[in-house]
Amino acid sequence: MAVSSPERSGETRAGGPVVHAASRDLHDVLGDLDTRELGLTAVEARRRLVQYGPNAVASHRARLLTVLWRQVRSPLLGLLLAAAIASFFVGERGSAVIIGVIVGLSVGLGLVNELRAEKAAEALHSQIRHLALVLREGVATEVDVLALVPGDVVDLKLGDIVPADLRLLAVSGLECDEAILTGESLPVAKETDPVAVGAGLGDLTCAALMGTVVHAGVGRGVVVATGAGTELGAIAAGLDTALMETEFQVGLRRFSLLLVYVAGALTTSIFVLNVVLQRPVLDALLFSLAIAVGITPQLLPAVVSSSLATGSGRMRRKRVLVKRLVCIEDLGDIDVLLTDKTGTLTQGSIEFSHVLPSESGEPLLWGLLCSGHLGSGGGAPGGNQLDTALWEAHAGEAIRPRLSSYKTLTVLPFDHDRRRVSVVVKDEAGLLTLVSKGAPEGLLERCTQVPDAIRAALDAEFAAGNRVVAVATRRVTSASLAASDERDLDLVGLLVFLDPPKPGAAEALQRLASLGIAVKVVTGDNAAVAVKVCHDLGLAEGAAVTGAQIDALDDDELAAALATTTVFARVTPEQKARVVRLQRRTGGGVAFLGDGVNDALALHAADVGISVDSATDVAKDAADVILLDKDLNVLADGVAEGRRIFANTIKYVLMGTSSNFGNMFSAAGASLFLSFLPMLPSQILLNNVLYDASQLAIPTDNVDEEQLRAPSHWDIAFIRRFMLFFGPLSSLFDFATFGIMLWVFDSGPAQFRSGWFVESLATQTLIIFAIRTRRVPFVSSRPSLTLTVSALGVVLIGAALPSTPLAHQLGFHALPLGFFAALGAMVLGYLVLIEIGKTWFFRAAVAPRPPEGRSPERHFRRRAARFSTGDVLQKSSNR
């Protein structure tokens, strides 16, 4: 279901509260909501929270009955239980009870493991809070977005995700990216004038919609709808966002459905064959259904969930925090990382070095005055890292006393289009001076004269990888200040700062390269500086693409440039986001690592947004993954963990489909020449339960290094080929067992079934040691101790069952010692044959193609998941 045109929902749903409010005057809207521009009182907000419920569109609560239903909703399982009940009433009570107990154990095993994983997801979600800036009785207060209610007044700023449907009260250059709801790629400029009655979502210029992103400017709006009453909530209700799936989980679900169809067709054939051979109809039905249940991967959801839950704990220990469990596999799927330079590739502890020209102290004075955030009384500035480094510089100690003789009158803040900050200051004589400080490329163009020596020195500093800020002034007669006033300036000088490469960054980049991840630098810094740092760290050579060049390229041209470009420099937040969006179009997974307000748009646009614990609140709020240390090695650990989880899950799929598929063919073949059922239905189910129990240890297994070197993508064709190739190999040894039991030991039905039960369980369980690696098992690739003990333990239990007091009730018969000698030889021969087949199969295998980008629905689900709660899914229409 595409989400790019949600207006279609209007065919079945009248316009929501925000559509109605957008066509009304502000005074009327405030009256309808019984609120005012100063916001609600705290008491009234609490009352409305009880009335309307949390501002959530989905639930993360782990519910026993929901998980239980997912375990028992299989149609085959229902048919099997129905047949068991029927056999109970026609006299086969012992078999019916045994089947019921075994089915109960199977369901219970899946229930316990999946519920435990759900609890882990719920606990993880409860640690994450998203805040909104709300006016309560005129006082700005940070409030959890889940606690927003209709009538609240909310402030918006660059990079914010709009926390509810808002009718705008005031705007200043506000633009919102509404692609998540409307599919419109360009940001929408906002105003406060009402729109025409019946306007569509894309035309609500006086409203800000939940889930959209503030692209530029600031604004203030009153909440008119929350939770399911929002436009986002209406779409989310049709997508079942309570359980957001990864691409891998979607593939598994589809493959499981394919197996159900295959099992249905073959089971019907087995049933008809047994009836034609004049076996009891009820026995034939139970046998066929048990075979069908055996081939379906019942514990697949539990294995996936357990892997994700285990992985979240391992990642936390590796200093990586994921906001949702599904982010783990997304992180493992990335093959392109776009990252800022400062603090990631460099130390981030910027130090002031020197001024140019070196004989002048004036650049220091004017540079400190132009911080834009100078503390009262000439105290330390509260601006960016460059201002702080300038203030703390030893060279500035003699300058600081002079600051108190100036008074800042007007400030024109820094923005990413101008790339400078300007102030108007007044000295003790009453003279006014405009001071501008910022990127040299733009500021020098506004100076009346720039000596060639300064230009040459600037080029040299850039080539050395140093950061440079230009300072310029001019006398003015008015304190008013606009961007147009930044002209006819006199260059005072250049301030040079050092931010050397981070120790260990080169090693981390090599490690990411070994994981198949291409690293590209997207920075607001000078192109020459960025290229120098990348060269020093061993990143790919090549010219940088600047923000100005990006603007000159259309989407197709920029997409082509992405393939050969490593550095994007002097880019704005909008340009960063555009680079990310176009990179996503090329396929594979794209991650963006950033920690500033200017990174929020790109973080939202990426498949995986990554920030750090020391980042701004806006960046952390926008990210899916938080690195507790700003270190690319930590990120590499997280990527490797995501891929480890994928690799271990695919082990379960491959061994389950191949061995179970082989067992089905063996059962069908045995039915052709045996006068009795080759295995009782209860024995088939018991075999399945023991086998599945052994596989619950797969999430703990070790993963070979080569399996981590590149993203692994779901490939149903590969798994189908694997099943059809290795399944018949399993059947060969089943038929060998049939021959040994009939012609060597002259076994009756009970002993025959016992022999096949033991052999079948041993081969399909022990094959994990061959399938888990492309290397030689135990020699060059060792399984985890937990998996080894689990698999061997289940095989021993299966071998011992025919000799226990339970043997009679289960329909088993003691096996001769000679059988176990034959079993050992068959298992050894089976594993050797699998190794030979494995070598041939993987040599001929075709590498899967990466997916061609993520669907809009998936990006929508990811955005909707942020508005979720541990409480029940909100269904009320908050009007």
mmCIF file of N, CA, C and O in Angstrom, residues 117 120 124 303-322 324-325 328-329 331 637-638 640-642 644-646 648 699-700:
data_model
loop_
_atom_site.group_PDB
_atom_site.id
_atom_site.type_symbol
_atom_site.label_atom_id
_atom_site.label_comp_id
_atom_site.label_asym_id
_atom_site.label_seq_id
_atom_site.Cartn_x
_atom_site.Cartn_y
_atom_site.Cartn_z
ATOM 1 N N ALA A 117 10.806 -11.624 23.926
ATOM 2 C CA ALA A 117 11.342 -10.631 22.987
ATOM 3 C C ALA A 117 10.454 -9.389 22.936
ATOM 4 O O ALA A 117 10.949 -8.263 22.847
ATOM 5 N N ALA A 120 11.214 -7.271 25.835
ATOM 6 C CA ALA A 120 12.464 -6.531 25.630
ATOM 7 C C ALA A 120 12.231 -5.317 24.758
ATOM 8 O O ALA A 120 12.765 -4.236 25.013
ATOM 9 N N LEU A 124 12.730 -1.407 25.828
ATOM 10 C CA LEU A 124 13.566 -0.518 25.029
ATOM 11 C C LEU A 124 12.795 0.739 24.648
ATOM 12 O O LEU A 124 13.292 1.861 24.761
ATOM 13 N N VAL A 303 12.356 -17.114 16.726
ATOM 14 C CA VAL A 303 13.797 -17.032 16.469
ATOM 15 C C VAL A 303 14.187 -15.614 16.069
ATOM 16 O O VAL A 303 15.173 -15.055 16.563
ATOM 17 N N VAL A 304 13.402 -14.989 15.188
ATOM 18 C CA VAL A 304 13.701 -13.619 14.762
ATOM 19 C C VAL A 304 13.606 -12.669 15.947
ATOM 20 O O VAL A 304 14.493 -11.837 16.186
ATOM 21 N N SER A 305 12.516 -12.783 16.709
ATOM 22 C CA SER A 305 12.324 -11.885 17.852
ATOM 23 C C SER A 305 13.411 -12.080 18.901
ATOM 24 O O SER A 305 13.923 -11.111 19.469
ATOM 25 N N SER A 306 13.757 -13.351 19.166
ATOM 26 C CA SER A 306 14.810 -13.619 20.152
ATOM 27 C C SER A 306 16.149 -13.068 19.678
ATOM 28 O O SER A 306 16.930 -12.536 20.473
ATOM 29 N N SER A 307 16.408 -13.191 18.371
ATOM 30 C CA SER A 307 17.662 -12.657 17.828
ATOM 31 C C SER A 307 17.737 -11.155 18.016
ATOM 32 O O SER A 307 18.769 -10.607 18.414
ATOM 33 N N LEU A 308 16.628 -10.460 17.736
ATOM 34 C CA LEU A 308 16.610 -9.006 17.870
ATOM 35 C C LEU A 308 16.744 -8.590 19.326
ATOM 36 O O LEU A 308 17.462 -7.636 19.655
ATOM 37 N N ALA A 309 16.049 -9.299 20.230
ATOM 38 C CA ALA A 309 16.123 -8.952 21.647
ATOM 39 C C ALA A 309 17.525 -9.184 22.186
ATOM 40 O O ALA A 309 18.068 -8.365 22.939
ATOM 41 N N THR A 310 18.114 -10.324 21.809
ATOM 42 C CA THR A 310 19.490 -10.606 22.240
ATOM 43 C C THR A 310 20.447 -9.566 21.653
ATOM 44 O O THR A 310 21.361 -9.083 22.326
ATOM 45 N N GLY A 311 20.206 -9.210 20.394
ATOM 46 C CA GLY A 311 21.080 -8.241 19.733
ATOM 47 C C GLY A 311 21.034 -6.873 20.358
ATOM 48 O O GLY A 311 22.063 -6.187 20.439
ATOM 49 N N SER A 312 19.860 -6.443 20.835
ATOM 50 C CA SER A 312 19.770 -5.111 21.446
ATOM 51 C C SER A 312 20.633 -5.032 22.700
ATOM 52 O O SER A 312 21.282 -4.016 22.960
ATOM 53 N N GLY A 313 20.653 -6.129 23.475
ATOM 54 C CA GLY A 313 21.508 -6.155 24.671
ATOM 55 C C GLY A 313 22.981 -6.139 24.319
ATOM 56 O O GLY A 313 23.777 -5.424 24.938
ATOM 57 N N ARG A 314 23.354 -6.910 23.302
ATOM 58 C CA ARG A 314 24.757 -6.942 22.875
ATOM 59 C C ARG A 314 25.186 -5.581 22.342
ATOM 60 O O ARG A 314 26.309 -5.127 22.598
ATOM 61 N N MET A 315 24.296 -4.909 21.605
ATOM 62 C CA MET A 315 24.648 -3.609 21.051
ATOM 63 C C MET A 315 24.789 -2.563 22.148
ATOM 64 O O MET A 315 25.650 -1.687 22.066
ATOM 65 N N ARG A 316 23.947 -2.660 23.173
ATOM 66 C CA ARG A 316 24.076 -1.706 24.282
ATOM 67 C C ARG A 316 25.440 -1.864 24.959
ATOM 68 O O ARG A 316 26.076 -0.875 25.333
ATOM 69 N N ARG A 317 25.872 -3.103 25.099
ATOM 70 C CA ARG A 317 27.203 -3.339 25.693
ATOM 71 C C ARG A 317 28.314 -2.827 24.785
ATOM 72 O O ARG A 317 29.414 -2.537 25.254
ATOM 73 N N LYS A 318 28.036 -2.726 23.476
ATOM 74 C CA LYS A 318 29.012 -2.187 22.530
ATOM 75 C C LYS A 318 28.843 -0.676 22.348
ATOM 76 O O LYS A 318 29.372 -0.096 21.412
ATOM 77 N N ARG A 319 28.049 -0.045 23.231
ATOM 78 C CA ARG A 319 27.862 1.408 23.267
ATOM 79 C C ARG A 319 26.992 1.909 22.115
ATOM 80 O O ARG A 319 27.156 3.033 21.643
ATOM 81 N N VAL A 320 26.048 1.078 21.669
ATOM 82 C CA VAL A 320 25.109 1.464 20.624
ATOM 83 C C VAL A 320 23.699 1.275 21.165
ATOM 84 O O VAL A 320 23.343 0.191 21.614
ATOM 85 N N LEU A 321 22.887 2.338 21.123
ATOM 86 C CA LEU A 321 21.514 2.272 21.601
ATOM 87 C C LEU A 321 20.570 2.407 20.412
ATOM 88 O O LEU A 321 20.608 3.389 19.679
ATOM 89 N N VAL A 322 19.725 1.390 20.215
ATOM 90 C CA VAL A 322 18.719 1.461 19.145
ATOM 91 C C VAL A 322 17.384 1.833 19.769
ATOM 92 O O VAL A 322 17.028 1.364 20.843
ATOM 93 N N ARG A 324 14.394 1.283 18.418
ATOM 94 C CA ARG A 324 13.441 0.211 18.188
ATOM 95 C C ARG A 324 14.217 -1.016 17.732
ATOM 96 O O ARG A 324 15.219 -0.910 17.032
ATOM 97 N N LEU A 325 13.736 -2.215 18.094
ATOM 98 C CA LEU A 325 14.462 -3.438 17.770
ATOM 99 C C LEU A 325 14.674 -3.595 16.265
ATOM 100 O O LEU A 325 15.718 -4.088 15.836
ATOM 101 N N ILE A 328 17.923 -2.660 14.351
ATOM 102 C CA ILE A 328 19.154 -3.464 14.379
ATOM 103 C C ILE A 328 19.433 -4.043 13.005
ATOM 104 O O ILE A 328 20.536 -3.938 12.472
ATOM 105 N N GLU A 329 18.417 -4.680 12.409
ATOM 106 C CA GLU A 329 18.621 -5.251 11.087
ATOM 107 C C GLU A 329 18.802 -4.154 10.042
ATOM 108 O O GLU A 329 19.568 -4.320 9.091
ATOM 109 N N LEU A 331 20.341 -1.377 10.513
ATOM 110 C CA LEU A 331 21.724 -0.930 10.657
ATOM 111 C C LEU A 331 22.671 -1.901 9.964
ATOM 112 O O LEU A 331 23.639 -1.496 9.316
ATOM 113 N N ASP A 637 30.823 -1.696 15.120
ATOM 114 C CA ASP A 637 30.328 -2.761 16.002
ATOM 115 C C ASP A 637 28.826 -2.969 15.810
ATOM 116 O O ASP A 637 28.338 -4.099 15.759
ATOM 117 N N GLY A 638 28.088 -1.860 15.721
ATOM 118 C CA GLY A 638 26.642 -1.951 15.547
ATOM 119 C C GLY A 638 26.260 -2.578 14.219
ATOM 120 O O GLY A 638 25.347 -3.405 14.148
ATOM 121 N N ALA A 640 28.100 -4.656 12.430
ATOM 122 C CA ALA A 640 28.451 -6.077 12.486
ATOM 123 C C ALA A 640 27.410 -6.872 13.270
ATOM 124 O O ALA A 640 27.067 -8.003 12.907
ATOM 125 N N GLU A 641 26.890 -6.286 14.344
ATOM 126 C CA GLU A 641 25.880 -6.979 15.143
ATOM 127 C C GLU A 641 24.596 -7.167 14.341
ATOM 128 O O GLU A 641 23.964 -8.228 14.398
ATOM 129 N N GLY A 642 24.183 -6.150 13.595
ATOM 130 C CA GLY A 642 23.000 -6.282 12.760
ATOM 131 C C GLY A 642 23.158 -7.395 11.737
ATOM 132 O O GLY A 642 22.223 -8.169 11.488
ATOM 133 N N ARG A 644 25.205 -9.955 12.020
ATOM 134 C CA ARG A 644 25.287 -11.234 12.740
ATOM 135 C C ARG A 644 23.885 -11.787 12.983
ATOM 136 O O ARG A 644 23.637 -12.993 12.831
ATOM 137 N N ILE A 645 22.962 -10.907 13.334
ATOM 138 C CA ILE A 645 21.583 -11.330 13.583
ATOM 139 C C ILE A 645 20.960 -11.860 12.294
ATOM 140 O O ILE A 645 20.289 -12.904 12.290
ATOM 141 N N PHE A 646 21.174 -11.165 11.195
ATOM 142 C CA PHE A 646 20.645 -11.632 9.912
ATOM 143 C C PHE A 646 21.215 -13.005 9.571
ATOM 144 O O PHE A 646 20.480 -13.917 9.171
ATOM 145 N N ASN A 648 22.452 -15.344 11.491
ATOM 146 C CA ASN A 648 21.963 -16.422 12.341
ATOM 147 C C ASN A 648 20.509 -16.765 12.038
ATOM 148 O O ASN A 648 20.115 -17.926 12.121
ATOM 149 N N PRO A 699 20.448 -17.959 17.833
ATOM 150 C CA PRO A 699 20.838 -16.550 18.013
ATOM 151 C C PRO A 699 22.143 -16.342 18.769
ATOM 152 O O PRO A 699 22.738 -15.265 18.675
ATOM 153 N N THR A 700 22.618 -17.356 19.498
ATOM 154 C CA THR A 700 23.878 -17.222 20.239
ATOM 155 C C THR A 700 25.092 -17.616 19.410
ATOM 156 O O THR A 700 26.226 -17.495 19.881
#
